[in-house]
Amino acid sequence: MGDGRTSLWLLKKKDVALRTLDPYYMERVGIFMKEVGKQLAPLQINKGGNIIMVQVENEYSSYATDKPYVAAVRDLVRESGFTDVPLFQCDWSSNFTNNALEDLLWTVNFGTGANIDQQFKKLKELRPETPLMCSEFWSGWFDHWGRKHETRPAKDMVQGIKDMLDRNISFSLYMTHGGTTFGHWGGANNPAYSAMCSSYDYDAPISEAGWTTEKYFLLRDLLKTYLPAGEALPEIPAALPVIEIPEFHFTKIAPLFSNLPEAKQTVDIQPMEQFNQGWGTILYRTTLPEAVKSGTTLKITEVHDWAQIYADGKLLTRLDRRKGEFTTVLPALKKGTQLDILVEAMGRVNFDKSIHDRKGITEKVELVSGDRSKELKNWTVYSFPVDYSFIKNKNYQDTKILPAMPAYYKTTFKLDKVGDTFLDMSTWGKGMVWVNGHAMGRFWEIGPQQTLFMPGCWLKEGENEILVLDLKGPVKASIKGLKKPLLDVLREKAPETHRKEGEKLKLTGEKVAHEGAFTPGNGWQEVRFTTPVKGRYFCLEALSPQANDNIAAIAEFDVLGADGKPVSREHWKIRYADSEETRSGNRTADKIFDLQESTFWMTVDNVAYPHQLVIDLSKVETVTGFRYLPRAEKNYPGMIKEYRVYVKPADFKY
């Protein structure tokens, strides 16, 4: 349930438990699958269609261990008519046995650089005669706002495919052709909430706009060598035309606060789903029942996902869920002050337990002073959806003065000929764009994406209409169409690493909770402590490497609680990492709990051991051990050998 309508209607039920045997959820999965079956079951290969396999759930072992649930989904898939082709499960090599059903095919997902033999080692042991398949071979990765543009080396990708072809292993390339999450459809990851950009170029062999790349030609050259005798690859189709559009300016503006939709009333604050809204922007408005002293904290539980707070129309601050910003210190405010909280929903979390990702303000707003807190009540609520029908008829006024408040912008531009182009949004703040009624996607000045792909099929000769919602405000209200995208311009000034300048962890005198050595090789390793330790701050100190180098790397990490099971990672933060590689990619320490095996923390190669990593678990836990997954690439670069663990209720000294 990545984003949009499905999330809206499922999350309106406050106690829904997604991806479980929750009767309400399963009933709706059944309804959905029945409709899927009506349309697609007739297209199975034995009936003349092109469906050769059908997947049951997706990477569920990274979500939970619940074979009865997976079996129930399998039964619904069969009941919907998919009985003539093999059914299969896909997971990672490290966890596929968690929910493996005996009557399904098992496939493995992994990405560029993976050690192919190692990825299939366990599967071959368990099913020596089974056909082997990588159901998702990742050619790249998706981009997140405020993070570097993601790329993967072309040679490494092609080598991985050669390794599979030479071993008679089937694969599906994810992605062959990059795409675009038009409109509001970009998703997000959590923990460490991180919303995805509109571009889904994915560093794929064929780009977002359908262009051939270095990866494409390397892959094509490889595949040529595996063709049956006498066969040849077809010619590459001609590229679609690309145009430039001269700069055009916006003069018609409709401020958001002057174009309020119908008001709704609620005593208690509620997420936007309760107002029948699934995406877009929502305004919560109340008046302060009494005067507020300077220094009082406004605490929001929680902002999902980006908020602007106003007092009597004056902007006080902005809060960003990506940075864990849920509080602000208020100035002195009079009784009766109008408090406005404008919240934009960014991408819905599409992985792990956080898919229960309600938008707006999820629980409450409080005024906190010392040990006293008072919840604010009696809210007037305004919903701003992202439908073109909602935004096209606002009260647009001609003005040359750019408003400092959120606003809609409208203009037209003329074209003599049409073609694909890239709308340059680099002078704008944060918002969305519609052209001729089509929602193009989100923009955000922080990058790395600065342009929006504009397919030529949605443009027309003559006059074209363009609307922009900018929640922050542009530096310059103009747009031009470029011939090439800008996907790698990062303007975020936030620190790239989890270490303040001059900070160095001091472990002298600290009590060691556990020490030991990891075994070399891929896959999860679990460590149990002799004695449980209570603490909120968990430090792993890597003392030595398996190989003769300086690098330490971790793909995924779990801390085990009092019951011996992994504790929730939803509110984890990295407090400190002695070294993080940000030159060659996003190898930051928060990658150890992003639920993705192909992303990892890695230290800089010229920084010597020991290496330290401190996790803020967000609350005191009874720690009984941990689980560690090294990165999965060939030769396991960064594999740690000897280590020590420290656990403390209070933070370490630096």
XYZ file of C-alpha atoms in Angstrom:
654
model
C 0.000 0.000 0.000
C 2.515 2.571 -1.136
C 0.493 5.757 -1.438
C -2.834 7.294 -2.349
C -6.358 5.973 -2.371
C -5.779 2.511 -0.918
C -3.932 4.004 2.037
C -6.643 6.570 2.550
C -9.542 4.186 2.882
C -7.670 1.530 4.826
C -6.130 3.999 7.285
C -9.468 5.658 8.019
C -10.032 2.669 10.335
C -8.026 3.624 13.415
C -7.155 0.089 14.557
C -6.471 -1.490 11.162
C -3.446 -3.814 11.142
C -2.068 -3.878 7.603
C -0.299 -6.982 6.243
C -1.677 -9.225 9.008
C -4.620 -11.607 9.420
C -6.707 -8.674 10.683
C -10.188 -9.694 9.377
C -11.003 -6.185 8.095
C -7.745 -6.000 6.156
C -7.971 -9.541 4.768
C -11.552 -9.032 3.638
C -10.396 -6.060 1.551
C -7.402 -7.949 0.173
C -9.916 -10.561 -0.973
C -12.127 -7.948 -2.669
C -9.092 -6.427 -4.365
C -7.685 -9.774 -5.552
C -11.076 -10.785 -6.962
C -11.025 -7.682 -9.181
C -7.396 -8.315 -10.167
C -8.332 -11.880 -11.097
C -11.250 -10.741 -13.276
C -8.897 -8.608 -15.345
C -5.656 -10.585 -15.341
C -6.374 -14.299 -14.754
C -7.530 -14.689 -18.406
C -4.052 -13.486 -19.441
C -2.138 -16.465 -18.017
C 0.186 -17.996 -20.603
C -1.800 -21.197 -21.135
C -4.823 -19.042 -22.040
C -2.938 -17.062 -24.676
C -1.683 -14.244 -22.442
C 1.816 -13.376 -21.242
C 1.618 -13.963 -17.467
C 4.119 -16.738 -16.678
C 4.366 -16.439 -12.857
C 2.436 -14.701 -10.068
C 3.995 -13.395 -6.847
C 2.477 -13.893 -3.389
C 3.076 -10.810 -1.174
C 6.395 -8.937 -1.458
C 9.564 -9.280 0.642
C 7.334 -10.170 3.571
C 10.170 -11.637 5.655
C 11.581 -8.117 5.965
C 8.228 -7.148 7.507
C 7.289 -10.022 9.822
C 7.347 -13.778 10.342
C 3.774 -15.002 9.861
C 3.369 -18.082 7.663
C -0.404 -18.348 8.282
C -0.827 -14.828 6.849
C 1.316 -15.572 3.779
C -0.611 -18.834 3.293
C -3.921 -16.919 3.469
C -2.702 -14.473 0.796
C -1.593 -17.441 -1.352
C -5.087 -18.919 -1.050
C -6.699 -15.615 -2.099
C -4.389 -15.444 -5.139
C -5.477 -18.950 -6.159
C -9.148 -18.226 -5.472
C -8.953 -15.206 -7.752
C -8.144 -17.493 -10.679
C -4.329 -17.727 -10.790
C -4.164 -21.516 -10.915
C -2.436 -22.146 -14.231
C 1.006 -20.657 -13.620
C 3.561 -21.092 -10.808
C 3.116 -18.946 -7.700
C 6.298 -17.654 -6.067
C 7.637 -15.728 -3.085
C 10.473 -13.227 -3.186
C 12.653 -12.235 -0.238
C 16.287 -11.570 0.593
C 18.849 -14.346 0.905
C 19.254 -13.458 4.584
C 15.600 -14.014 5.534
C 13.703 -15.965 2.839
C 13.171 -19.019 5.071
C 11.143 -16.977 7.618
C 7.922 -17.359 5.623
C 8.840 -19.908 2.959
C 5.847 -22.085 2.012
C 6.558 -25.571 0.699
C 4.182 -25.329 -2.279
C 5.589 -22.041 -3.648
C 8.697 -21.290 -5.676
C 11.324 -19.265 -3.793
C 13.210 -16.420 -5.426
C 15.780 -13.960 -4.097
C 16.116 -10.167 -4.477
C 19.469 -8.357 -4.483
C 21.331 -5.595 -6.285
C 24.352 -4.507 -8.243
C 27.635 -5.794 -6.798
C 26.167 -8.798 -4.948
C 28.070 -12.060 -4.753
C 25.833 -14.295 -6.881
C 27.003 -17.650 -5.477
C 26.574 -16.404 -1.919
C 23.074 -15.051 -2.611
C 21.825 -18.483 -3.736
C 23.935 -20.637 -1.402
C 21.222 -21.332 1.191
C 18.465 -21.762 -1.396
C 20.550 -24.370 -3.271
C 21.217 -26.218 -0.020
C 17.500 -26.366 0.826
C 16.252 -27.055 -2.718
C 19.115 -28.442 -4.810
C 16.879 -29.076 -7.845
C 14.954 -25.805 -7.816
C 15.243 -23.304 -10.680
C 17.104 -20.223 -9.464
C 15.854 -16.693 -10.039
C 16.677 -13.174 -8.896
C 13.206 -11.644 -8.985
C 14.537 -8.095 -8.465
C 18.065 -7.293 -9.585
C 18.474 -3.648 -8.604
C 20.215 -1.550 -11.254
C 20.269 1.517 -9.021
C 18.270 2.995 -6.181
C 15.649 5.676 -5.663
C 16.493 9.254 -4.758
C 15.390 10.886 -1.510
C 14.900 14.601 -0.889
C 17.956 16.081 0.774
C 20.204 13.114 -0.118
C 22.718 12.654 -2.906
C 21.559 11.324 -6.263
C 21.892 7.525 -6.254
C 23.974 5.733 -8.892
C 25.480 2.264 -9.263
C 28.480 1.398 -11.504
C 27.443 0.109 -14.956
C 30.262 -2.458 -15.097
C 29.270 -3.944 -11.727
C 25.638 -4.283 -12.811
C 26.530 -6.002 -16.081
C 29.035 -8.304 -14.349
C 26.271 -9.440 -11.956
C 24.010 -10.273 -14.910
C 26.852 -12.156 -16.640
C 27.452 -14.149 -13.444
C 23.759 -15.167 -13.462
C 23.620 -15.999 -17.181
C 26.756 -18.141 -16.851
C 25.068 -20.100 -14.054
C 21.712 -20.487 -15.842
C 20.004 -18.244 -13.289
C 16.918 -16.289 -14.358
C 16.572 -12.632 -13.414
C 14.239 -9.680 -13.668
C 15.981 -6.319 -13.969
C 14.680 -3.690 -11.548
C 14.597 -1.258 -13.307
C 15.184 -1.697 -17.037
C 13.450 1.627 -17.738
C 13.466 4.394 -15.130
C 10.155 6.085 -14.452
C 8.411 9.057 -12.891
C 6.156 9.215 -9.843
C 3.891 11.893 -11.251
C 1.719 13.988 -8.958
C 1.826 13.018 -5.295
C 2.682 9.355 -5.824
C 6.296 9.327 -4.564
C 6.685 7.056 -1.534
C 8.948 7.121 1.522
C 11.067 4.926 3.765
C 11.112 4.707 7.536
C 12.854 4.423 10.057
C 14.655 7.638 9.580
C 11.733 9.023 7.568
C 12.925 9.839 4.095
C 10.582 10.898 1.275
C 11.368 9.942 -2.330
C 11.795 12.415 -5.161
C 9.405 12.604 -8.112
C 11.969 11.169 -10.497
C 12.259 7.391 -10.428
C 15.124 7.407 -12.910
C 16.809 4.780 -10.692
C 20.074 5.000 -12.634
C 18.387 2.486 -14.971
C 19.816 1.360 -18.356
C 16.987 3.281 -20.050
C 16.469 6.674 -18.405
C 13.300 8.255 -17.087
C 12.790 9.979 -20.446
C 13.433 6.784 -22.440
C 17.057 7.536 -23.375
C 19.738 4.902 -23.839
C 22.696 5.143 -21.429
C 26.159 3.683 -20.916
C 24.520 0.929 -18.845
C 22.148 0.160 -21.701
C 24.902 -0.339 -24.273
C 27.055 -2.404 -21.909
C 24.054 -4.616 -21.151
C 23.136 -4.887 -24.842
C 26.693 -5.887 -25.756
C 26.612 -8.573 -23.071
C 23.238 -10.015 -24.145
C 24.425 -10.232 -27.764
C 26.950 -12.865 -26.709
C 24.198 -15.141 -25.346
C 21.906 -15.076 -28.399
C 21.192 -18.346 -30.256
C 23.110 -18.733 -33.503
C 21.664 -16.653 -36.310
C 19.654 -14.319 -34.041
C 20.338 -10.602 -33.666
C 19.008 -7.865 -31.420
C 16.595 -5.432 -33.094
C 17.612 -1.883 -33.922
C 17.238 0.708 -31.183
C 14.144 2.877 -31.787
C 14.776 6.541 -32.545
C 14.681 8.797 -29.484
C 11.618 10.998 -29.004
C 12.116 14.704 -29.791
C 13.283 16.958 -26.950
C 12.573 20.710 -26.841
C 13.640 23.756 -24.881
C 11.029 26.195 -23.643
C 12.107 29.826 -23.186
C 11.658 31.256 -19.703
C 8.108 32.340 -18.887
C 6.885 34.278 -15.836
C 3.920 33.988 -13.478
C 1.813 37.027 -12.602
C -1.515 35.461 -11.548
C -1.385 34.397 -7.908
C -3.949 32.956 -5.455
C -2.691 32.933 -1.812
C -3.650 29.734 -0.005
C -4.999 31.495 3.086
C -7.243 33.711 0.939
C -8.691 30.707 -0.877
C -9.789 28.487 1.982
C -12.070 25.540 1.204
C -15.026 24.486 3.329
C -14.200 24.449 7.045
C -14.591 21.362 9.242
C -14.751 21.363 13.038
C -13.194 18.934 15.497
C -12.577 19.138 19.251
C -9.569 16.787 19.123
C -6.972 17.089 16.404
C -7.040 14.190 13.924
C -5.024 13.015 10.937
C -6.158 14.002 7.459
C -7.648 10.557 6.707
C -10.403 11.300 9.223
C -11.389 14.241 7.036
C -11.562 11.989 3.971
C -8.261 13.341 2.668
C -5.372 11.074 1.711
C -2.731 13.463 0.355
C -2.023 17.130 -0.251
C -1.967 19.810 2.436
C -4.115 20.367 5.529
C -4.529 23.453 7.719
C -5.281 23.109 11.444
C -6.487 26.370 13.049
C -7.318 27.235 16.631
C -7.247 30.271 18.957
C -5.156 30.239 22.096
C -7.481 29.956 25.133
C -4.991 31.850 27.302
C -1.779 33.849 26.970
C 1.413 31.894 26.268
C 4.666 32.847 28.003
C 7.859 33.211 26.002
C 9.849 29.949 26.143
C 6.779 27.687 26.121
C 7.283 24.630 23.900
C 4.746 23.726 21.245
C 4.881 19.934 20.966
C 3.210 18.103 18.062
C 2.655 14.321 18.155
C 3.462 13.876 15.234
C 4.048 16.049 12.184
C 3.496 13.977 9.023
C 5.370 15.375 7.234
C 6.342 19.037 6.811
C 4.721 21.819 8.802
C 4.660 25.609 8.873
C 3.432 27.280 12.062
C 1.861 30.751 12.057
C 0.668 33.079 14.835
C -1.877 35.641 13.572
C -0.583 35.058 10.047
C 3.118 35.474 10.907
C 5.402 32.503 10.170
C 7.068 31.280 13.376
C 8.921 28.189 12.171
C 8.957 25.114 9.963
C 9.135 21.500 11.204
C 10.515 18.651 9.107
C 9.721 15.018 9.965
C 12.870 13.892 8.120
C 14.886 15.603 10.839
C 12.693 14.460 13.729
C 11.433 18.031 14.296
C 8.212 17.884 16.324
C 8.686 20.795 18.771
C 9.350 24.527 18.684
C 9.846 27.176 21.361
C 7.188 29.900 21.138
C 7.510 33.635 21.703
C 5.060 35.376 24.060
C 1.568 35.151 22.509
C -1.648 36.885 23.628
C -4.866 35.148 24.555
C -6.985 34.765 21.402
C -3.958 34.515 19.043
C -4.873 32.553 15.917
C -2.551 29.555 15.708
C -2.245 27.980 12.243
C -0.406 24.724 11.527
C -0.153 24.001 7.806
C 1.007 20.440 7.148
C 2.049 18.942 3.817
C 1.840 15.182 3.392
C 4.933 13.954 1.593
C 5.476 10.349 0.501
C 3.646 7.582 2.347
C 5.901 5.025 3.968
C 5.754 1.903 1.799
C 7.871 -0.541 3.799
C 7.769 -2.162 7.259
C 5.434 -1.376 10.167
C 5.461 2.323 9.405
C 3.075 1.734 6.488
C 0.448 2.733 9.076
C 1.476 6.229 8.020
C -1.389 8.610 8.686
C -0.864 12.147 7.442
C -1.296 15.634 8.872
C -1.056 15.652 12.668
C -1.463 12.114 13.925
C -2.347 12.518 17.606
C -2.208 15.843 19.485
C -0.750 19.335 19.937
C 0.411 20.444 23.391
C 1.795 23.526 25.107
C 4.586 22.425 27.448
C 6.039 24.623 30.165
C 8.312 22.966 32.743
C 6.556 19.782 33.863
C 3.089 21.091 32.868
C 1.444 20.354 29.548
C -1.888 21.443 28.119
C -3.452 19.920 25.007
C -4.901 22.376 22.495
C -8.490 21.647 21.445
C -11.284 23.012 19.229
C -9.740 22.996 15.771
C -11.055 24.328 12.498
C -9.669 22.210 9.670
C -9.250 22.975 5.950
C -8.309 20.291 3.415
C -6.316 21.149 0.274
C -6.261 18.083 -1.997
C -4.028 17.879 -5.068
C -6.721 17.269 -7.677
C -6.597 19.601 -10.665
C -10.347 20.179 -10.287
C -9.681 21.641 -6.824
C -6.931 24.080 -7.806
C -7.922 25.296 -11.267
C -10.640 27.748 -10.224
C -9.004 29.671 -7.394
C -9.314 33.441 -7.190
C -6.157 34.277 -9.173
C -5.160 37.964 -9.057
C -2.606 39.823 -11.184
C 0.341 40.903 -9.068
C 4.035 41.586 -9.511
C 4.809 41.223 -5.802
C 5.629 37.666 -4.715
C 3.701 36.710 -1.559
C 5.676 35.456 1.421
C 2.857 32.986 2.140
C 1.847 29.697 0.471
C 0.135 30.353 -2.847
C -1.028 28.964 -6.184
C 0.549 30.446 -9.336
C -0.942 30.371 -12.824
C 0.173 31.294 -16.350
C 0.276 30.026 -19.939
C 3.069 29.470 -22.444
C 2.957 28.985 -26.216
C 4.687 26.305 -28.263
C 5.299 26.058 -32.010
C 6.184 22.372 -31.658
C 5.901 19.786 -28.888
C 8.440 17.374 -27.433
C 9.701 16.049 -24.121
C 11.277 18.628 -21.847
C 12.397 19.144 -18.246
C 10.735 21.928 -16.249
C 13.403 23.845 -14.329
C 12.028 24.435 -10.809
C 15.318 25.574 -9.259
C 14.027 29.072 -8.317
C 10.977 27.691 -6.477
C 10.527 26.569 -2.847
C 8.435 23.451 -2.235
C 5.290 22.214 -3.895
C 3.686 20.676 -6.986
C 3.107 21.461 -10.681
C 0.192 20.825 -13.065
C 0.429 21.266 -16.875
C -2.718 21.099 -19.000
C -4.476 19.399 -16.102
C -1.748 16.744 -15.568
C 0.051 16.602 -12.207
C 3.796 16.584 -12.995
C 5.191 15.898 -9.556
C 6.739 17.485 -6.508
C 9.643 19.909 -6.348
C 11.749 21.005 -3.377
C 14.607 23.450 -3.493
C 16.838 21.238 -1.343
C 17.295 18.774 -4.237
C 18.881 16.647 -5.481
C 16.133 16.815 -8.148
C 15.675 20.318 -9.587
C 13.701 19.543 -12.777
C 10.436 17.734 -13.514
C 10.152 15.440 -16.527
C 7.451 16.803 -18.848
C 6.328 14.255 -21.477
C 5.701 15.879 -24.846
C 2.444 13.941 -25.272
C 0.854 16.164 -22.604
C 1.908 19.387 -24.324
C 0.142 20.939 -27.328
C 0.971 23.357 -30.096
C -0.325 26.800 -29.195
C -1.323 27.724 -25.634
C -0.495 25.536 -22.630
C -1.697 26.117 -19.056
C 0.608 25.649 -16.058
C -0.277 25.876 -12.348
C 2.172 25.771 -9.444
C 1.504 25.344 -5.729
C 4.456 26.698 -3.740
C 4.081 26.212 0.018
C 7.314 28.009 0.820
C 7.522 30.664 -1.877
C 9.782 31.133 -4.906
C 12.852 33.338 -5.187
C 11.733 33.961 -8.760
C 8.344 32.971 -10.204
C 9.484 31.721 -13.588
C 10.087 28.384 -15.328
C 11.933 27.281 -18.450
C 12.075 23.935 -20.206
C 15.519 22.305 -20.417
C 16.778 19.575 -22.750
C 18.481 17.684 -19.922
C 17.351 16.880 -16.366
C 18.976 18.219 -13.191
C 18.910 15.247 -10.823
C 22.112 15.797 -8.876
C 21.986 19.333 -7.451
C 21.859 19.092 -3.662
C 21.288 22.407 -1.884
C 20.535 21.100 1.587
C 22.823 22.701 4.158
C 22.182 20.085 6.827
C 25.189 18.010 7.875
C 25.789 14.890 5.790
C 27.177 12.894 8.689
C 26.229 12.028 12.285
C 29.200 13.631 13.959
C 29.540 17.213 15.050
C 32.742 19.012 14.208
C 35.485 18.187 16.687
C 33.408 15.465 18.367
C 35.235 12.288 19.433
C 33.644 9.508 21.451
C 35.313 8.812 24.834
C 34.934 5.198 25.973
C 37.655 5.206 28.650
C 36.127 3.983 31.917
C 32.884 2.813 30.269
C 31.680 -0.685 31.176
C 31.770 -3.234 28.357
C 28.391 -5.002 28.028
C 29.712 -7.662 25.656
C 32.718 -8.406 23.482
C 33.484 -10.992 20.844
C 34.319 -11.626 17.202
C 32.113 -12.084 14.143
C 32.632 -15.006 11.788
C 33.542 -14.129 8.177
C 30.832 -14.580 5.520
C 27.481 -13.221 4.526
C 24.119 -13.513 6.270
C 22.734 -12.517 9.663
C 24.776 -13.169 12.791
C 23.032 -13.161 16.160
C 24.789 -12.387 19.448
C 23.298 -13.027 22.920
C 24.655 -11.296 26.031
C 25.501 -13.331 29.115
C 23.689 -10.733 31.230
C 20.933 -8.327 30.020
C 21.791 -4.605 30.199
C 19.379 -1.681 30.504
C 20.031 1.347 28.359
C 18.945 3.806 25.703
C 22.306 4.399 24.004
C 23.865 1.412 22.241
C 27.483 1.627 21.075
C 29.127 -0.904 18.776
C 32.884 -0.487 18.626
C 34.540 -2.342 15.745
C 38.081 -3.199 16.866
C 39.516 -5.013 13.846
C 38.616 -6.019 10.269
C 38.373 -9.467 8.682
C 40.443 -8.194 5.750
C 43.599 -6.131 5.843
C 41.998 -2.718 5.385
C 40.505 0.226 7.308
C 36.885 -0.168 6.248
C 33.942 -1.143 8.446
C 30.469 -1.650 6.969
C 27.051 -2.821 8.178
C 23.968 -3.399 5.984
C 21.355 -3.970 8.722
C 21.353 -4.081 12.527
C 18.844 -5.113 15.200
C 18.950 -4.737 18.974
C 17.295 -7.602 20.885
C 14.971 -6.707 23.775
C 13.845 -8.428 26.984
C 11.857 -11.047 25.026
C 14.850 -11.845 22.817
C 13.171 -10.302 19.778
C 14.251 -7.166 17.884
C 13.015 -3.932 19.490
C 11.176 -1.380 17.362
C 13.510 0.721 15.234
C 10.842 3.239 14.249
C 12.247 6.106 16.345
C 15.926 5.206 16.316
C 18.493 7.894 15.614
C 22.207 7.720 14.998
C 23.819 9.748 17.763
C 27.384 9.334 16.536
C 29.493 7.632 13.889
C 33.238 8.104 13.836
C 33.352 7.908 10.019
C 30.815 7.842 7.134
C 31.525 7.586 3.405
C 29.562 10.305 1.575
C 31.897 10.874 -1.384
C 31.021 7.749 -3.356
C 27.399 7.471 -2.207
C 25.009 7.724 0.731
C 26.915 5.395 3.071
C 25.678 7.063 6.242
C 25.133 5.256 9.520
C 21.315 5.501 9.415
C 21.454 2.932 6.593
C 21.851 0.202 9.242
C 18.150 0.442 10.069
C 16.524 1.460 6.766
C 15.313 -2.111 6.049
C 17.302 -2.349 2.832
C 20.124 -4.838 2.436
C 21.657 -3.098 -0.549
C 22.234 0.152 1.356
C 24.809 0.232 4.135
C 26.960 2.246 6.513
C 30.588 2.336 5.438
C 33.575 4.165 6.893
C 36.007 6.230 4.841
C 38.889 4.083 3.586
C 41.637 6.290 5.030
C 40.231 6.308 8.577
C 41.798 3.557 10.686
C 40.155 1.143 13.149
C 38.660 1.194 15.729
C 35.301 2.466 14.468
C 32.375 3.435 16.686
C 28.665 3.717 16.093
C 26.203 5.003 18.716
C 22.444 4.406 18.321
C 19.842 6.335 20.309
C 17.107 3.695 20.755
C 14.662 6.547 21.731
C 13.852 4.923 25.096
C 15.455 2.691 27.750
C 15.354 -0.969 26.675
C 16.409 -4.207 28.347
C 19.074 -5.252 25.844
C 19.774 -8.992 25.605
C 21.843 -9.015 22.402
C 21.873 -7.881 18.791
C 21.778 -9.059 15.159
C 24.287 -7.933 12.533
C 24.143 -8.210 8.748
C 27.307 -7.357 6.798
C 27.027 -5.817 3.346
C 26.372 -8.398 0.652
C 28.803 -7.477 -2.132
C 31.617 -9.643 -3.428
C 34.492 -10.120 -0.988
C 32.376 -8.487 1.761
C 34.289 -5.203 1.963
C 34.136 -3.766 5.446
C 33.493 -6.995 7.289
C 34.156 -6.506 11.004
C 36.048 -9.078 13.092
C 36.521 -8.174 16.782
C 34.091 -5.841 18.535
C 32.931 -4.455 21.859
C 29.434 -3.327 22.877
C 28.516 -0.634 25.412
C 24.961 0.109 26.604
C 24.000 3.098 28.815
C 20.781 4.806 29.982
C 22.435 8.238 29.449
C 24.457 9.420 26.486
C 28.180 8.763 26.194
C 30.833 11.462 26.626
C 32.379 13.126 23.588
